[in-house]
Coordinates of C-alpha atoms and ligand atoms in Angstrom, one line a residue:
X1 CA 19.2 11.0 -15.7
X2 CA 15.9 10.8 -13.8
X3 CA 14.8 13.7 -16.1
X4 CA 15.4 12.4 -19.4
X5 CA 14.3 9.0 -18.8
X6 CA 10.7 9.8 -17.2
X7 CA 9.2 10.5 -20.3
X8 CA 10.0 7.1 -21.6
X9 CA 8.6 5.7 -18.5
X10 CA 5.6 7.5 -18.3
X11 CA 4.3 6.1 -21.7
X12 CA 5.2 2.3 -20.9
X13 CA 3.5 2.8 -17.9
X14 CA -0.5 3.4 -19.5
X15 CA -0.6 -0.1 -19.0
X16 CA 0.7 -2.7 -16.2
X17 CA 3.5 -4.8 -16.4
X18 CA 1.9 -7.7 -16.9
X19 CA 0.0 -6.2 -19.6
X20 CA 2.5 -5.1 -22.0
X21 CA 4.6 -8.5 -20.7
X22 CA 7.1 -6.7 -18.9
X23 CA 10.1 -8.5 -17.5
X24 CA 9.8 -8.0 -14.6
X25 CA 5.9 -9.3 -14.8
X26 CA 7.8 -12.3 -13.8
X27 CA 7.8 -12.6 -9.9
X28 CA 11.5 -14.7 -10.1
X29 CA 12.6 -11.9 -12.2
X30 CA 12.1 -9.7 -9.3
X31 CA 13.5 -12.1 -7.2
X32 CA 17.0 -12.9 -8.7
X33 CA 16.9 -9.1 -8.8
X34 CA 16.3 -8.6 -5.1
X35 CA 18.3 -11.9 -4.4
X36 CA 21.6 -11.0 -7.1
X37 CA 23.6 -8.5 -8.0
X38 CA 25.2 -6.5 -5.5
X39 CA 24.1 -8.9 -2.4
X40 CA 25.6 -11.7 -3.6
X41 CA 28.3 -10.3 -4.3
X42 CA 28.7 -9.2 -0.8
X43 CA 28.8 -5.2 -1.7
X44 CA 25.8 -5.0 0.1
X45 CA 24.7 -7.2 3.4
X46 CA 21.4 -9.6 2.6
X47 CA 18.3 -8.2 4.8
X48 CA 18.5 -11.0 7.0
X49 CA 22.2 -10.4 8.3
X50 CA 21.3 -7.4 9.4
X51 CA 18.6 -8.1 12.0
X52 CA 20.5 -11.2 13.0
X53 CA 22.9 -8.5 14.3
X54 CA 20.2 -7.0 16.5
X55 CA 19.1 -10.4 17.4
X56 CA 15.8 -10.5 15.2
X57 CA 16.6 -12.9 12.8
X58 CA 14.2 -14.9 12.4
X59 CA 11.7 -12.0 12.4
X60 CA 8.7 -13.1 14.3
X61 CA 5.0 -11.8 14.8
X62 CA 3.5 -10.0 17.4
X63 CA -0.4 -10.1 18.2
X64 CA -2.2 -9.8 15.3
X65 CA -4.2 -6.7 14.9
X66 CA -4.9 -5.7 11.4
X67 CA -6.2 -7.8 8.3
X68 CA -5.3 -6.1 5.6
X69 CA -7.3 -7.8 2.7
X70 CA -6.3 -6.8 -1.2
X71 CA -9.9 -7.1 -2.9
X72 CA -8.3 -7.1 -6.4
X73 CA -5.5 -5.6 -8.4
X74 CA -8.2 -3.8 -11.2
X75 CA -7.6 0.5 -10.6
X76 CA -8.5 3.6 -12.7
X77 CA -5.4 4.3 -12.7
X78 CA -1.7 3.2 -13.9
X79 CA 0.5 4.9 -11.4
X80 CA 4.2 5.1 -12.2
X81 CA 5.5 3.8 -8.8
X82 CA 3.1 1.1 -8.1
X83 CA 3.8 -1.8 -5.9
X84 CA 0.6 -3.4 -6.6
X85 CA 1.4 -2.9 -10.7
X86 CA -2.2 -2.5 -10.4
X87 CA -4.4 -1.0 -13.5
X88 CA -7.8 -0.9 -15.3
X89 CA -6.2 -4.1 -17.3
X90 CA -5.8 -6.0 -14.4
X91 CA -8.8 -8.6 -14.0
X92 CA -7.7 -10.4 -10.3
X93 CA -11.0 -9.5 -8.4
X94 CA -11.9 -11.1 -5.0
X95 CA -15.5 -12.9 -4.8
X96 CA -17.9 -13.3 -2.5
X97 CA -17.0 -16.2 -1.6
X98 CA -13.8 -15.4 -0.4
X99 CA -14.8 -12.8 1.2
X100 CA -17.1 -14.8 3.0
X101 CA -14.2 -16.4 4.5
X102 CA -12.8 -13.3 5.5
X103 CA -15.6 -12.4 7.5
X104 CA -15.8 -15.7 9.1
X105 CA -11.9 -14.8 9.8
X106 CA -13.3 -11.2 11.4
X107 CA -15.7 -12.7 13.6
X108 CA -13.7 -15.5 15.2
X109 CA -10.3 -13.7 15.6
X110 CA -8.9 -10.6 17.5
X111 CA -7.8 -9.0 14.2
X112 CA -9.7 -4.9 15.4
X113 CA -8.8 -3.3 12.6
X114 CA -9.7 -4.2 8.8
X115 CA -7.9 -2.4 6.2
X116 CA -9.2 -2.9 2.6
X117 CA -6.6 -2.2 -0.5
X118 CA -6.4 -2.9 -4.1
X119 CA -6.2 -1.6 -6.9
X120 CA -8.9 0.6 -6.3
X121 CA -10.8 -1.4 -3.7
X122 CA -13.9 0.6 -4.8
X123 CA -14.1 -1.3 -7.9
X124 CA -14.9 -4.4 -6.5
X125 CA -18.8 -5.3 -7.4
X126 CA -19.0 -6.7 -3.8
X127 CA -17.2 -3.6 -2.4
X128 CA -20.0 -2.2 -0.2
X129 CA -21.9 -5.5 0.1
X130 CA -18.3 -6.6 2.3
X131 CA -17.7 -3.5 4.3
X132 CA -21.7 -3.6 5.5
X133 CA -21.3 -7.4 6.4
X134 CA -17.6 -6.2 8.3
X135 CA -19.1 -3.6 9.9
X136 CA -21.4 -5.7 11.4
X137 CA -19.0 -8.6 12.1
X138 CA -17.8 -6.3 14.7
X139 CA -14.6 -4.2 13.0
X140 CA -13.5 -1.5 15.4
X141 CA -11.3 0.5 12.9
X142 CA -12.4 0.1 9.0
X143 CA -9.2 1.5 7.0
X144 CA -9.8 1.8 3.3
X145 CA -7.1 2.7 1.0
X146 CA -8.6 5.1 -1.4
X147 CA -7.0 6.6 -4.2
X148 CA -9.7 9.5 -4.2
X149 CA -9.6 10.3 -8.0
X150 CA -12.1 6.6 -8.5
X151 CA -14.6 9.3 -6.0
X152 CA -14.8 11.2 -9.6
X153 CA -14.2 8.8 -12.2
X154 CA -18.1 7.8 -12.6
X155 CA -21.5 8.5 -11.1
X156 CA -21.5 5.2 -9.8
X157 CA -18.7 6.6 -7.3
X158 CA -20.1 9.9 -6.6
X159 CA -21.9 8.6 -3.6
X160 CA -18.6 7.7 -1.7
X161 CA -18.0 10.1 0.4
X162 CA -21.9 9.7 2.1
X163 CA -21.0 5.8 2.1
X164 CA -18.0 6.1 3.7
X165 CA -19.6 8.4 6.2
X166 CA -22.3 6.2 7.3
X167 CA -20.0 3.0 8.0
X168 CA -17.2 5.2 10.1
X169 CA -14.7 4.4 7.6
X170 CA -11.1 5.8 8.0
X171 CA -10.4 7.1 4.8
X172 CA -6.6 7.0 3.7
X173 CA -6.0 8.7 0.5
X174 CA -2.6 8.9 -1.8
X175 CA -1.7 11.9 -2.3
X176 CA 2.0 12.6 -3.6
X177 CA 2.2 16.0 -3.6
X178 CA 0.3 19.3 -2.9
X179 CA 1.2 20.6 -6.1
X180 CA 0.0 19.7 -9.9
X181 CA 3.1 19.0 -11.1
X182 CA 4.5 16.3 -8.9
X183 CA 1.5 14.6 -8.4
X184 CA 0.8 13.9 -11.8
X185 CA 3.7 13.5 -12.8
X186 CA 3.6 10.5 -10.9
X187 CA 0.4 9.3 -11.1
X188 CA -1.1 10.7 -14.8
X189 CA -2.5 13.9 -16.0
X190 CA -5.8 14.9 -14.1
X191 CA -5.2 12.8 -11.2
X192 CA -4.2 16.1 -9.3
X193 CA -7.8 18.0 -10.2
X194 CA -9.6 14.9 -9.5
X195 CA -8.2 14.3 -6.2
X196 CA -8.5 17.9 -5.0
X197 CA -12.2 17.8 -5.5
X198 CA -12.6 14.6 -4.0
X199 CA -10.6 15.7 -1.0
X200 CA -13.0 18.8 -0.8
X201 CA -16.1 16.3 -1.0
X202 CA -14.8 14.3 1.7
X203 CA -14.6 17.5 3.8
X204 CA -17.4 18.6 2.9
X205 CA -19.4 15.3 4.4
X206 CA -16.9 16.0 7.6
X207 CA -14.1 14.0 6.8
X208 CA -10.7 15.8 7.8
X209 CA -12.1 18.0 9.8
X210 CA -10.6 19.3 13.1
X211 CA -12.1 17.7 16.0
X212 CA -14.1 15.4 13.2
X213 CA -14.4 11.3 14.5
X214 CA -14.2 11.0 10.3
X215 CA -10.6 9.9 9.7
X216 CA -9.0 11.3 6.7
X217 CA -5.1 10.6 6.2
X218 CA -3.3 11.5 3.3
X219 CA -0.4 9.0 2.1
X220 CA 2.7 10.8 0.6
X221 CA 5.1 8.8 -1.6
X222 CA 8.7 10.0 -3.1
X223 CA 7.8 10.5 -6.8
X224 CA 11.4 9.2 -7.5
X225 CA 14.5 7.2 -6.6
X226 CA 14.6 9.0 -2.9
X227 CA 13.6 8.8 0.3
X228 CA 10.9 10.6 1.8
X229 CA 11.7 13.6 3.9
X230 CA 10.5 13.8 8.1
X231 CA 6.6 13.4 8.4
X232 CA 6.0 15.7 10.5
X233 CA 7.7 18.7 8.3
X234 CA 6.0 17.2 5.4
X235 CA 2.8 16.9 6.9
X236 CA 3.0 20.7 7.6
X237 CA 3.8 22.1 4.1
X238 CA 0.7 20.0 3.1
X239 CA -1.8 21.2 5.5
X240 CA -0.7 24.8 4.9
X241 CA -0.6 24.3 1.2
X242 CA -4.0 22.2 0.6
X243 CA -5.8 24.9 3.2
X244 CA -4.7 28.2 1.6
X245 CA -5.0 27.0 -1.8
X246 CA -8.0 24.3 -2.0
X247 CA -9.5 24.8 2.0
X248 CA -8.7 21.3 2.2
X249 CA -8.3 20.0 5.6
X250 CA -7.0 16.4 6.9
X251 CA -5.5 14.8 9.8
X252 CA -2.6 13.0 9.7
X253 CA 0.4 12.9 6.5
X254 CA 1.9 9.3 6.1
X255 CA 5.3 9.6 4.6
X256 CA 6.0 6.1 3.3
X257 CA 9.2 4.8 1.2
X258 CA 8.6 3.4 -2.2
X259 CA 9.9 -0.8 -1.9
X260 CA 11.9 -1.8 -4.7
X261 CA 9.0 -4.5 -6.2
X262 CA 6.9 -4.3 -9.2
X263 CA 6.2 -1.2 -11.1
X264 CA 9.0 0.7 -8.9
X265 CA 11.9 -1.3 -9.6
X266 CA 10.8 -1.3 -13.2
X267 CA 11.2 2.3 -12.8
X268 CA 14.6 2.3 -10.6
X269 CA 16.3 -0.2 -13.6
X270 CA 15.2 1.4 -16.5
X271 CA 16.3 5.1 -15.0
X272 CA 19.9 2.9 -13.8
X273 CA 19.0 4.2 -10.2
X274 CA 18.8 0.4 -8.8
X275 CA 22.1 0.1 -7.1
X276 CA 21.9 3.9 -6.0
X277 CA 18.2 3.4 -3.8
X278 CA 19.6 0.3 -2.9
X279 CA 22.8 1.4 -1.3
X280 CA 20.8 4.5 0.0
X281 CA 17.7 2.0 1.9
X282 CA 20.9 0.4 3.4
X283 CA 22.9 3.5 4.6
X284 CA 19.4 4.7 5.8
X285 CA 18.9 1.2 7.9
X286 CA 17.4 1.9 11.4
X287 CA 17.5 -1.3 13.9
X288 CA 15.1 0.9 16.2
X289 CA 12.2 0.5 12.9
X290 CA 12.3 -3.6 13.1
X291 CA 10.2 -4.4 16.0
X292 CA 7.6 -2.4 14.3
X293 CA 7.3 -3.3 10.7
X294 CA 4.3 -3.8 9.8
X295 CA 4.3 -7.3 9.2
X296 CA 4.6 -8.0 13.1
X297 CA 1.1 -6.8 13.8
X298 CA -0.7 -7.6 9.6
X299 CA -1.8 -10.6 8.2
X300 CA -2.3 -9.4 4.6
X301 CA -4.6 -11.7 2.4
X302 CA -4.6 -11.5 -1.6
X303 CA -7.5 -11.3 -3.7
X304 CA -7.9 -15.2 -4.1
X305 CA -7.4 -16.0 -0.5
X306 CA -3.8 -16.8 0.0
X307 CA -2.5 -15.6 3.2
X308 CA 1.0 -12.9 3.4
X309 CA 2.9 -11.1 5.7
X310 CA 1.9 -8.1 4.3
X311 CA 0.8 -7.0 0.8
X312 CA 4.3 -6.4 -0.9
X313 CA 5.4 -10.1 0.1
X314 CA 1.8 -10.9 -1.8
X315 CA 3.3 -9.1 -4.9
X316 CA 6.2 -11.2 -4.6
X317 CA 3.8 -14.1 -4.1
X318 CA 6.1 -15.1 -0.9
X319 CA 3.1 -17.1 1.1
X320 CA 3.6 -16.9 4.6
X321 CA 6.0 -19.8 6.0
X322 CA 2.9 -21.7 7.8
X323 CA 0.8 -24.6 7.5
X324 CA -1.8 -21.8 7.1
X325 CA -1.6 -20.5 3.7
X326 CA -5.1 -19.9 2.9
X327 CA -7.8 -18.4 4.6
X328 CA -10.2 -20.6 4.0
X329 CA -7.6 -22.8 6.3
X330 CA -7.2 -19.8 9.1
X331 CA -5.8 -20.6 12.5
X332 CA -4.2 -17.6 14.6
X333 CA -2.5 -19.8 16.8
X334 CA -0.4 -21.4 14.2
X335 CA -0.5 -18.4 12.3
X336 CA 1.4 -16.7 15.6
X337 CA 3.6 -19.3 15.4
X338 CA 5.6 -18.4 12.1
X339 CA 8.7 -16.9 11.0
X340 CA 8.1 -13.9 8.8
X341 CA 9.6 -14.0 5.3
X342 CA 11.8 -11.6 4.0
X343 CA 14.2 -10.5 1.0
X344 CA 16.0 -7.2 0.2
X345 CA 12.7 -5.0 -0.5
X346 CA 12.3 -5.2 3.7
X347 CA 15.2 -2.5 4.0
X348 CA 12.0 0.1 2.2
X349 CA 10.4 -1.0 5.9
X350 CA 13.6 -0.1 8.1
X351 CA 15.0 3.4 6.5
X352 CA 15.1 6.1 8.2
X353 CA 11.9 6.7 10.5
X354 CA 10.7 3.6 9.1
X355 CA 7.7 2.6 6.5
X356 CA 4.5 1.2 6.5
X357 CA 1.1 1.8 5.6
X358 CA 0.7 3.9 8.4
X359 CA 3.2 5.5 7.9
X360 CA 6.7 6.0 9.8
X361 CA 7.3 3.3 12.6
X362 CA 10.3 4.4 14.9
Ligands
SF4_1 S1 -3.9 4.3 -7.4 FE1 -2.7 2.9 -6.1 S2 -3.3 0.8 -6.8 FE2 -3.9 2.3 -8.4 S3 -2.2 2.3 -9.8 FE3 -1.9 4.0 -8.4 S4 -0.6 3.2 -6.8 FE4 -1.5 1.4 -7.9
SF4_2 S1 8.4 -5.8 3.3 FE1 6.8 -6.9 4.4 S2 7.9 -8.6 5.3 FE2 9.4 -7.1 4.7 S3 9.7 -5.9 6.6 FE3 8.2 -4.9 5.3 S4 6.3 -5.5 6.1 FE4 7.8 -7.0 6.8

């Protein structure tokens, strides 16, 4: 099924959803989606039953630690899976001005890590202006979600790898499969070339290297309506493979499970694998993942300001449940003080070994 369909899927997907006015474009689509079908018919238990059974409903914060700030939805590319349904159409950009407030938000708070994502947070205008000014606001740990092919798409980007060097950033890169075929499969045609090179630039500068301070993770996403394998296996295969046929070296693999939002469960209806992933995140529920979901230690904020409990609840434009929705409003304390929201897509977070952006949890 999966095989005859792809093709189909991979044409539609040149542009984003909202772009070619997709359906599911339409946030409440997505939501009567997540919110119908089998739940409420009861096949399947609703998110929220299921911690209440391990006593975590409602799901609460811990300490806040990382401010994961989406500096626009506008990418090179049009990946097939993506949550963000992110795309060189796509004209949400942050400002200065907001990201003014996010600085004023780095400097007064305990958040130690920031962790800039997109769309290709590269493209910003104000990209390099905001990670100098974070730097010196005092960041500890300067994550930046890199897709590594936008290191090649112009000369304006060439530089990166220097940039990135001279501000400590911790480079995490997608990168869906260590051969051609899957990876761009899933993410376009050229995407695999591009990245390889870029991978080898970053090592080249020191990035990846054994004993280097110069962080570089690779992110590993199912290319399909699966989970991801164990981590640690996977992140073998892909040091072995990227070494003995590119001399590419990294650090760390993060295996992390596609959530049904967006440009994914675009993908997971039109193939008819909905139900399926659905009944499989369920079956692959682990209680021991839900003290650790991201969310309990993330503030994530969207590229106009509004404040989420991490990036996929932005895509679902579920604000946090606080007085504080904005961060021009900020305030930890009450901030602290808040139940998380959640829907069906949370189950991506508690399969298996669990999900997040750093990959498995439990
Ligand atoms: S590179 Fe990342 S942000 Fe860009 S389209 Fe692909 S998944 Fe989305
Ligand atoms: S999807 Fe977001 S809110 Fe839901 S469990 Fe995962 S991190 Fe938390």
């Amino acid at each position: 099924m999966e095989q005859s369909i792809l093709p189909e899927i991979k044409k539609a997907a040149k542009k984003s959803l909202k772009a070619r006015d997709g359906e599911l474009a339409s946030i409440n689509k997505q939501m009567e989606i997540l919110n119908g079908g089998i739940f409420a018919d009861g096949e399947l238990p609703y998110f929220k039953d299921k911690i209440a059974e391990i006593g975590h409903h409602p799901l609460r914060p811990n300490k806040l630690e990382i401010l994961q700030i989406n500096v626009g939805y506008m990418c090179n590319q049009v990946c097939e899976h993506c949550h963000v349904d992110a795309g060189p159409d796509r004209k949400e950009i942050m400002t200065r001005e907001t990201m003014e407030l996010c600085l004023e938000v780095i400097r007064n708070t305990g958040a130690h890590t920031l962790d800039l994502t997109g769309g290709a947070p590269e493209m910003n205008p104000n990209f390099r202006w905001f990670v100098e000014e974070a730097a010196k606001a005092g960041i500890k740990d300067f994550i930046v979600r890199s897709n590594l092919t936008i290191i090649r798409a112009n000369k304006k980007y060439y530089d990166l790898p220097e940039f990135f060097k001279k501000h400590n950033v911790h480079v995490v890169s997608s990168m869906p499969h260590y051969t051609r075929g899957k990876t761009d499969k899933q993410r376009g045609d050229g995407v695999f070339d591009k990245s390889i090179k870029a991978l080898q630039e970053l090592n080249a500068v020191g990035y990846g290297m054994p004993n280097s301070d110069l962080r570089l993770d690779l992110v590993y996403n199912p290319s399909g309506a699966f989970l991801p394998g164990d981590q640690m296996a996977m992140e073998r295969d892909f040091k072995k493979a990227l070494d003995e046929d590119f001399g590419i070296q990294f650090h760390n693999l993060f295996a992390i499970t596609n959530l049904p939002i967006s440009r994914f469960l675009d993908y997971l209806i039109a193939s008819d694998n909905y139900e399926d992933y659905m009944y499989a995140l369920v079956e692959a529920y682990n209680p021991a993942a839900v003290a650790n979901v991201m969310c309990t230690n993330t503030i994530s904020v969207s590229w106009d300001g509004w404040l989420y409990d991490c990036d996929f609840n932005q895509m679902l434009d579920l604000k946090v449940a606080s007085k504080v929705k904005h961060i021009k409003d900020y305030n930890e304390d009450l901030l602290n003080d808040r139940n998380i929201v959640i829907s069906q897509h949370c189950y991506g977070c508690t399969a298996g070994a669990g999900s997040s952006c750093q990959g498995t949890v439990a």
